[in-house]
Amino acid sequence: MTPAPHATAAQPTSDADPFAPDHLARPEPLHQALREAGPVVHLTRYDVHALARYQEVRAALVDWQTFQSGAGVGLADFRHEKPWRPPSLLLEADPPHHDAPRRVLRDVLAPPALHRLRQTWRAAAEELVDDLLASGRTEFDAFDTLAKAFPLRVFPDAVGLGAEGRENLLPYGNMAFNAFGPRNALVAADAPRVAELSAWVSAQCTREALAEGGIGARIWAAADRGDLTAQQAPLVVRSLLTAGVDTTVHGLAATLYAFATHPDQWQRLRQKPELARVAFDEAVRWQSPVQTFFRTATTDVTVAGTVIPEGAKILMFLGAANRDPARWTDPDRFDLGRDPSGHVGFGMGIHQCVGQHVARLEAETLLTALVKRVDHLELAGEPRRHINNTLRSWASLPIRIRPAG
Ligand code: OVM
């Protein structure tokens, strides 16, 4: 037998397809199998090297020199395949090109820059929850009414988007996150809308489309100062629109799902509402809304004794690393008592989620409004997953609540 082009002889292999619907719907069994198979597992179906243990995933994330992003962070190798859209200037770039766009986005999304949003978002969260409770309903789909509704209410306004076409944001993100995977049925299902959705998103990234005072306008202001070129500015705005909506929607859904299935932890949050931020990070660890990203080896590299050859694609299982029993005690438990810092749900290193403070502010304001008004919450039916090649996402989350006395 001749070895596959990107594998070494003694390396554990697997013919599993991590992008098959069953694994996407319930990834834990495959994650465990991959962690146990070894530190580097050759996935024969795609000829890629899988990392599922915390130590190796983290090490790959921080070593951007060896594990590059510029050849794409999906299965497609941009050195040989044309990307489905012009590559992201942040996500799909390496230093030095990566750095100026990163700095600009970091500054406009940094905690001090978000300070002015806090009061508005707190009021929006209180209004959303008050309206829901005023309707008298105690059973509802928390995915639609909270996880989806809240980010869509606050984030597009903060960016400065126009009122038209906001319903395109989630489908566009869904498409972008599917595109990191193989060209399977999920990607085929998105194909009819690629041109239309991409055109809409591009049109929202121009200077003229973005309201004064918003995050989008601040990116254009950075271009006016010379921190970005006028060609870069719209693509940096595009990153906000691609990575900023589905991620927070499904991250909030993960958080609500966590509490609905761990009512004791809700009581803990009621006692100590200042745990809201820790709760969100713990939910990101526990569910890992972004499940996977790829890198490409810039050189032959030895990982825990296995040689990964130059040019090979490496698939990092963030969700598996976040539940690695070698790193986490009782990893499958959602637990407000643990310190979830160090989880790789936002990545690690130079590409670590630049929008994480936005996500945390959304979670904090929504959870704080909810915990003041709701004594108890639990599942009211079987939640339904939405299947995506990269996102651990939701279709519905039926819950039952007991409003505060
Ligand atoms: C981007 C981007 C960044 C992170 C995730 C992502 C679709 C996209 O810069 O466009 O997922």
Coordinates of C-alpha atoms and ligand atoms in Angstrom, one line a residue:
M1 CA 0.0 0.0 0.0
T2 CA 1.3 3.4 -0.9
P3 CA 0.8 6.0 1.8
A4 CA -1.5 8.9 1.1
P5 CA 0.4 12.0 0.0
H6 CA -0.1 13.9 3.2
A7 CA 0.2 11.0 5.8
T8 CA 3.1 9.3 7.6
A9 CA 3.0 5.6 8.0
A10 CA 2.4 5.0 11.7
Q11 CA -0.2 7.7 12.1
P12 CA -3.7 6.8 13.3
T13 CA -6.3 7.2 10.5
S14 CA -10.0 7.5 10.3
D15 CA -12.4 7.3 7.4
A16 CA -15.1 9.3 9.3
D17 CA -16.6 12.3 7.6
P18 CA -16.8 15.0 10.3
F19 CA -19.0 17.0 7.9
A20 CA -21.6 14.3 7.5
P21 CA -25.1 15.3 8.9
D22 CA -25.0 12.8 11.8
H23 CA -21.7 14.0 13.1
L24 CA -22.6 17.7 12.7
A25 CA -25.9 17.1 14.6
R26 CA -24.1 15.2 17.4
P27 CA -20.4 15.7 17.3
E28 CA -19.4 14.4 20.7
P29 CA -18.9 10.7 19.8
L30 CA -16.6 11.5 16.9
H31 CA -14.7 14.1 19.0
Q32 CA -14.1 11.5 21.7
A33 CA -12.9 8.9 19.1
L34 CA -10.5 11.4 17.5
R35 CA -9.1 12.5 20.8
E36 CA -8.5 8.9 21.8
A37 CA -7.1 7.8 18.5
G38 CA -4.1 10.0 18.9
P39 CA -2.7 13.6 18.9
V40 CA -2.8 13.8 15.1
V41 CA -5.3 11.7 13.1
H42 CA -5.2 11.4 9.3
L43 CA -8.7 11.8 7.9
T44 CA -8.4 9.7 4.7
R45 CA -11.6 11.0 3.1
Y46 CA -10.2 14.5 2.8
D47 CA -6.5 13.8 3.2
V48 CA -6.3 16.3 6.1
H49 CA -4.7 16.0 9.6
A50 CA -7.1 16.3 12.5
L51 CA -6.2 17.7 15.9
A52 CA -8.9 17.1 18.6
R53 CA -6.9 17.3 21.8
Y54 CA -6.6 20.6 23.7
Q55 CA -2.9 20.8 23.8
E56 CA -2.3 20.3 20.1
V57 CA -5.2 22.5 19.0
R58 CA -4.0 25.3 21.2
A59 CA -0.4 24.9 20.1
A60 CA -1.5 25.0 16.4
L61 CA -3.6 28.1 17.0
V62 CA -0.8 30.1 18.5
D63 CA 1.9 29.1 16.0
W64 CA 0.7 31.2 13.0
Q65 CA 4.1 30.9 11.4
T66 CA 3.9 27.1 10.9
F67 CA 0.1 26.9 10.6
Q68 CA -0.9 29.6 8.2
S69 CA -4.3 31.0 7.5
G70 CA -3.5 32.7 4.2
A71 CA -4.2 29.5 2.2
G72 CA -7.7 29.5 3.7
V73 CA -9.1 28.3 7.0
G74 CA -11.6 25.9 5.3
L75 CA -10.9 22.7 3.4
A76 CA -10.2 24.6 0.2
D77 CA -6.6 25.4 -0.4
F78 CA -6.4 28.9 -1.8
R79 CA -3.1 28.3 -3.4
H80 CA -4.7 25.9 -5.8
E81 CA -8.5 26.7 -5.6
K82 CA -10.2 29.9 -6.3
P83 CA -12.0 31.1 -3.1
W84 CA -15.8 31.5 -3.3
R85 CA -15.3 35.2 -2.5
P86 CA -12.3 37.6 -2.1
P87 CA -10.5 36.3 1.0
S88 CA -11.1 38.0 4.4
L89 CA -8.3 40.4 5.1
L90 CA -8.3 39.2 8.7
L91 CA -9.3 35.6 8.9
E92 CA -7.7 34.4 5.7
A93 CA -4.5 36.4 5.9
D94 CA -1.2 36.1 7.7
P95 CA 1.1 38.9 9.0
P96 CA 2.1 41.4 7.8
H97 CA -1.0 41.8 5.6
H98 CA -3.3 40.7 8.4
D99 CA -2.1 43.3 10.9
A100 CA -3.4 46.6 9.8
P101 CA -7.0 45.4 9.2
R102 CA -6.8 43.5 12.5
R103 CA -5.7 46.6 14.4
V104 CA -8.5 48.7 13.0
L105 CA -11.2 46.2 13.8
R106 CA -9.6 45.5 17.2
D107 CA -9.8 49.2 18.1
V108 CA -13.4 49.8 16.9
L109 CA -14.6 46.6 18.8
A110 CA -12.5 47.1 22.0
P111 CA -14.3 47.5 25.3
P112 CA -13.8 51.3 25.5
A113 CA -15.4 51.7 22.0
L114 CA -18.3 49.5 23.1
H115 CA -19.0 51.5 26.2
R116 CA -21.5 53.8 24.5
L117 CA -23.5 50.8 23.4
R118 CA -24.0 49.3 26.9
Q119 CA -26.9 51.5 28.0
T120 CA -28.7 51.1 24.7
W121 CA -28.3 47.4 24.7
R122 CA -29.3 47.0 28.3
A123 CA -32.5 48.9 27.6
A124 CA -33.2 46.9 24.4
A125 CA -32.7 43.6 26.3
E126 CA -35.1 44.8 29.1
E127 CA -37.7 45.8 26.5
L128 CA -37.4 42.5 24.6
V129 CA -37.9 40.5 27.8
D130 CA -40.6 42.8 29.2
D131 CA -42.6 42.5 25.9
L132 CA -42.3 38.7 26.0
L133 CA -43.5 38.5 29.6
A134 CA -46.2 41.0 29.0
S135 CA -47.6 38.7 26.3
G136 CA -48.3 36.2 29.1
R137 CA -46.6 33.3 27.3
T138 CA -44.6 31.0 29.5
E139 CA -43.7 28.6 26.7
F140 CA -42.0 29.8 23.6
D141 CA -39.2 29.2 21.2
A142 CA -36.2 30.8 22.9
F143 CA -34.2 30.5 19.6
D144 CA -36.6 32.8 17.7
T145 CA -37.7 35.1 20.5
L146 CA -34.4 35.7 22.3
A147 CA -31.3 34.2 20.6
K148 CA -32.2 35.4 17.2
A149 CA -34.2 38.5 18.1
F150 CA -31.7 40.2 20.4
P151 CA -28.6 40.3 18.2
L152 CA -30.7 41.3 15.2
R153 CA -32.2 44.1 17.2
V154 CA -29.0 45.6 18.4
F155 CA -26.0 44.7 16.2
P156 CA -27.1 45.9 12.7
D157 CA -28.0 49.3 14.3
A158 CA -24.6 49.4 16.0
V159 CA -22.8 48.8 12.7
G160 CA -25.0 51.4 11.1
L161 CA -26.7 49.2 8.5
G162 CA -29.7 50.5 6.6
A163 CA -33.2 49.1 7.4
E164 CA -33.6 47.2 4.2
G165 CA -32.5 43.6 3.7
R166 CA -31.4 42.7 7.2
E167 CA -33.1 39.4 6.8
N168 CA -30.1 38.5 4.5
L169 CA -27.6 38.6 7.4
L170 CA -28.2 35.2 8.8
P171 CA -28.4 33.4 5.5
Y172 CA -25.2 35.0 4.4
G173 CA -23.4 34.0 7.6
N174 CA -24.8 30.5 7.3
M175 CA -23.4 30.3 3.7
A176 CA -20.0 31.6 4.7
F177 CA -19.7 29.1 7.6
N178 CA -20.8 26.3 5.3
A179 CA -18.1 27.3 2.8
F180 CA -15.3 26.3 5.2
G181 CA -16.3 22.7 4.8
P182 CA -16.3 20.3 1.8
R183 CA -18.6 20.9 -1.1
N184 CA -21.3 18.7 0.3
A185 CA -25.1 19.0 0.1
L186 CA -25.1 21.9 2.6
V187 CA -22.9 24.0 0.2
A188 CA -25.0 22.9 -2.8
A189 CA -28.2 24.1 -1.0
D190 CA -26.7 27.5 -0.5
A191 CA -25.5 27.8 -4.1
P192 CA -28.6 29.4 -5.6
R193 CA -28.3 32.4 -3.3
V194 CA -24.6 33.1 -3.3
A195 CA -24.7 35.8 -6.0
E196 CA -27.7 37.6 -4.5
L197 CA -26.5 37.5 -0.9
S198 CA -23.0 38.5 -1.8
A199 CA -24.2 41.4 -3.8
W200 CA -26.4 42.6 -0.9
V201 CA -23.5 42.3 1.6
S202 CA -21.1 44.1 -0.7
A203 CA -23.6 46.9 -1.1
Q204 CA -23.8 47.4 2.7
C205 CA -20.0 47.8 3.0
T206 CA -19.7 51.0 1.1
R207 CA -19.2 54.3 2.9
E208 CA -22.5 55.6 1.7
A209 CA -24.5 52.7 3.0
L210 CA -23.2 53.1 6.6
A211 CA -24.8 55.5 9.1
E212 CA -22.7 58.1 10.8
G213 CA -21.5 57.2 14.3
G214 CA -21.7 53.4 13.7
I215 CA -19.0 50.8 13.8
G216 CA -19.0 50.7 10.0
A217 CA -18.4 54.4 9.7
R218 CA -15.5 54.1 12.2
I219 CA -13.8 51.6 9.9
W220 CA -14.2 54.1 7.0
A221 CA -12.8 56.8 9.3
A222 CA -9.7 54.6 9.8
A223 CA -9.3 54.6 6.1
D224 CA -9.5 58.4 6.0
R225 CA -6.7 58.5 8.5
G226 CA -4.6 56.3 6.3
D227 CA -4.8 53.2 8.6
L228 CA -6.4 51.2 5.8
T229 CA -6.7 51.7 2.1
A230 CA -10.1 52.6 0.5
Q231 CA -9.9 49.1 -1.0
Q232 CA -9.5 47.4 2.3
A233 CA -12.3 49.3 4.2
P234 CA -15.3 47.6 2.6
L235 CA -13.7 44.1 3.2
V236 CA -13.2 44.9 6.9
V237 CA -16.8 45.9 7.1
R238 CA -17.7 42.6 5.4
S239 CA -15.9 40.7 8.2
L240 CA -18.2 42.3 10.7
L241 CA -21.3 41.3 8.7
T242 CA -20.0 37.8 8.1
A243 CA -18.7 36.8 11.5
G244 CA -20.8 39.0 13.7
V245 CA -24.4 37.7 13.5
D246 CA -24.7 34.0 13.2
T247 CA -22.0 33.5 15.8
T248 CA -23.7 35.5 18.5
V249 CA -27.2 34.2 17.6
H250 CA -26.0 30.6 18.1
G251 CA -23.8 31.5 21.0
L252 CA -26.8 32.9 22.8
A253 CA -28.8 29.9 21.9
A254 CA -26.1 27.7 23.3
T255 CA -26.2 29.7 26.5
L256 CA -30.0 29.5 26.9
Y257 CA -29.8 25.8 26.0
A258 CA -27.2 25.3 28.7
F259 CA -29.4 26.9 31.4
A260 CA -32.6 25.1 30.2
T261 CA -30.8 21.8 30.7
H262 CA -29.0 22.9 33.9
P263 CA -31.7 24.6 36.1
D264 CA -29.4 24.5 39.1
Q265 CA -27.0 26.8 37.2
W266 CA -29.8 29.2 36.6
Q267 CA -30.4 29.4 40.3
R268 CA -26.7 30.2 40.7
L269 CA -27.0 33.0 38.2
R270 CA -30.0 34.4 40.0
Q271 CA -28.0 34.5 43.2
K272 CA -25.1 36.1 41.5
P273 CA -26.1 37.9 38.2
E274 CA -22.5 39.1 37.8
L275 CA -21.7 35.6 36.7
A276 CA -23.4 36.4 33.4
R277 CA -20.1 36.8 31.5
V278 CA -18.6 33.7 32.9
A279 CA -21.8 31.8 32.0
F280 CA -21.5 32.9 28.4
D281 CA -17.8 31.9 28.2
E282 CA -18.7 28.6 29.8
A283 CA -21.4 28.1 27.3
V284 CA -19.0 28.9 24.4
R285 CA -16.6 26.3 25.9
W286 CA -19.4 23.7 26.4
Q287 CA -21.1 24.1 22.9
S288 CA -18.3 25.7 20.8
P289 CA -20.6 27.6 18.3
V290 CA -17.7 27.6 15.9
Q291 CA -16.7 23.9 15.8
T292 CA -13.8 23.8 13.5
F293 CA -11.2 25.8 11.5
F294 CA -8.4 24.6 9.2
R295 CA -4.8 25.8 8.9
T296 CA -2.1 24.9 6.3
A297 CA 1.4 23.7 7.2
T298 CA 4.0 26.1 5.9
T299 CA 6.8 23.5 6.4
D300 CA 7.2 19.9 7.4
V301 CA 6.2 20.0 11.1
T302 CA 6.3 17.4 13.8
V303 CA 3.3 17.4 16.1
A304 CA 3.6 15.0 19.0
G305 CA 5.8 12.7 16.9
T306 CA 3.8 12.8 13.7
V307 CA 5.2 14.6 10.7
I308 CA 2.7 16.8 8.9
P309 CA 4.1 17.7 5.5
E310 CA 4.4 21.1 4.1
G311 CA 1.2 22.1 2.3
A312 CA -1.1 19.8 4.2
K313 CA -4.4 21.0 5.6
I314 CA -4.9 20.7 9.4
L315 CA -8.4 20.5 10.8
M316 CA -8.6 21.8 14.4
F317 CA -11.6 20.6 16.4
L318 CA -12.2 23.5 18.7
G319 CA -15.3 21.8 20.2
A320 CA -13.3 18.6 20.9
A321 CA -10.5 20.6 22.5
N322 CA -13.0 22.4 24.7
R323 CA -14.1 19.1 26.2
D324 CA -10.8 17.3 26.4
P325 CA -10.8 15.5 29.8
A326 CA -7.0 16.0 29.9
R327 CA -7.6 19.8 30.2
W328 CA -11.1 20.1 31.8
T329 CA -12.5 18.5 34.9
D330 CA -15.9 16.9 34.1
P331 CA -15.8 18.6 30.7
D332 CA -19.4 17.7 29.6
R333 CA -20.9 19.6 32.5
F334 CA -22.0 23.2 32.1
D335 CA -20.7 24.6 35.4
L336 CA -20.6 28.3 36.5
G337 CA -18.2 27.3 39.2
R338 CA -15.4 26.5 36.8
D339 CA -12.9 29.0 35.2
P340 CA -13.6 28.5 31.4
S341 CA -10.8 30.9 30.4
G342 CA -8.3 29.2 28.1
H343 CA -11.1 27.6 26.1
V344 CA -10.5 27.8 22.4
G345 CA -14.1 28.6 21.4
F346 CA -12.9 32.0 20.3
G347 CA -9.7 30.6 19.0
M348 CA -6.3 31.7 20.5
G349 CA -3.4 33.8 19.3
I350 CA -3.3 36.5 16.6
H351 CA -6.6 35.4 15.0
Q352 CA -8.6 35.1 18.3
C353 CA -12.1 36.4 17.8
V354 CA -11.8 40.1 17.4
G355 CA -15.6 40.5 18.1
Q356 CA -15.6 38.6 21.4
H357 CA -16.3 41.7 23.5
V358 CA -19.3 42.5 21.3
A359 CA -20.6 39.0 21.9
R360 CA -20.0 39.2 25.6
L361 CA -21.8 42.5 25.9
E362 CA -24.8 41.0 24.0
A363 CA -24.8 38.0 26.3
E364 CA -24.4 40.0 29.5
T365 CA -27.2 42.5 28.7
L366 CA -29.6 39.8 27.6
L367 CA -28.9 37.4 30.5
T368 CA -29.0 40.2 33.0
A369 CA -32.4 41.3 31.8
L370 CA -33.7 37.7 31.8
V371 CA -32.4 36.6 35.1
K372 CA -34.1 39.5 36.9
R373 CA -37.4 38.5 35.5
V374 CA -37.4 34.7 35.3
D375 CA -37.2 32.4 38.4
H376 CA -36.9 29.2 36.5
L377 CA -36.5 27.9 33.0
E378 CA -36.5 24.4 31.5
L379 CA -36.9 22.7 28.1
A380 CA -40.5 22.5 26.9
G381 CA -39.7 20.1 24.1
E382 CA -37.0 18.6 22.0
P383 CA -34.6 21.3 20.7
R384 CA -33.9 21.1 17.0
R385 CA -30.4 21.6 15.5
H386 CA -29.7 23.4 12.3
I387 CA -27.0 21.7 10.4
N388 CA -24.0 23.8 9.2
N389 CA -20.5 22.7 8.2
T390 CA -18.8 24.8 10.8
L391 CA -21.4 26.3 13.2
R392 CA -23.1 24.3 16.0
S393 CA -26.4 25.9 15.3
W394 CA -30.1 25.8 16.1
A395 CA -33.5 25.7 14.5
S396 CA -35.6 25.8 17.6
L397 CA -35.3 25.8 21.4
P398 CA -38.6 25.4 23.1
I399 CA -38.5 26.5 26.7
R400 CA -40.9 27.0 29.6
I401 CA -40.3 29.8 32.1
R402 CA -41.7 30.8 35.5
P403 CA -41.7 34.6 35.7
A404 CA -40.4 36.1 38.8
G405 CA -43.0 36.6 41.6
Ligands
OVM1 C1 -14.3 37.2 8.2 C2 -14.6 36.1 9.1 C3 -14.0 36.1 10.4 C4 -14.3 35.1 11.3 C5 -15.2 34.1 10.9 C6 -15.8 34.2 9.7 C7 -17.5 33.3 8.4 C8 -15.5 35.2 8.8 O1 -13.4 38.0 8.4 O2 -15.0 37.4 7.2 O3 -16.7 33.2 9.5

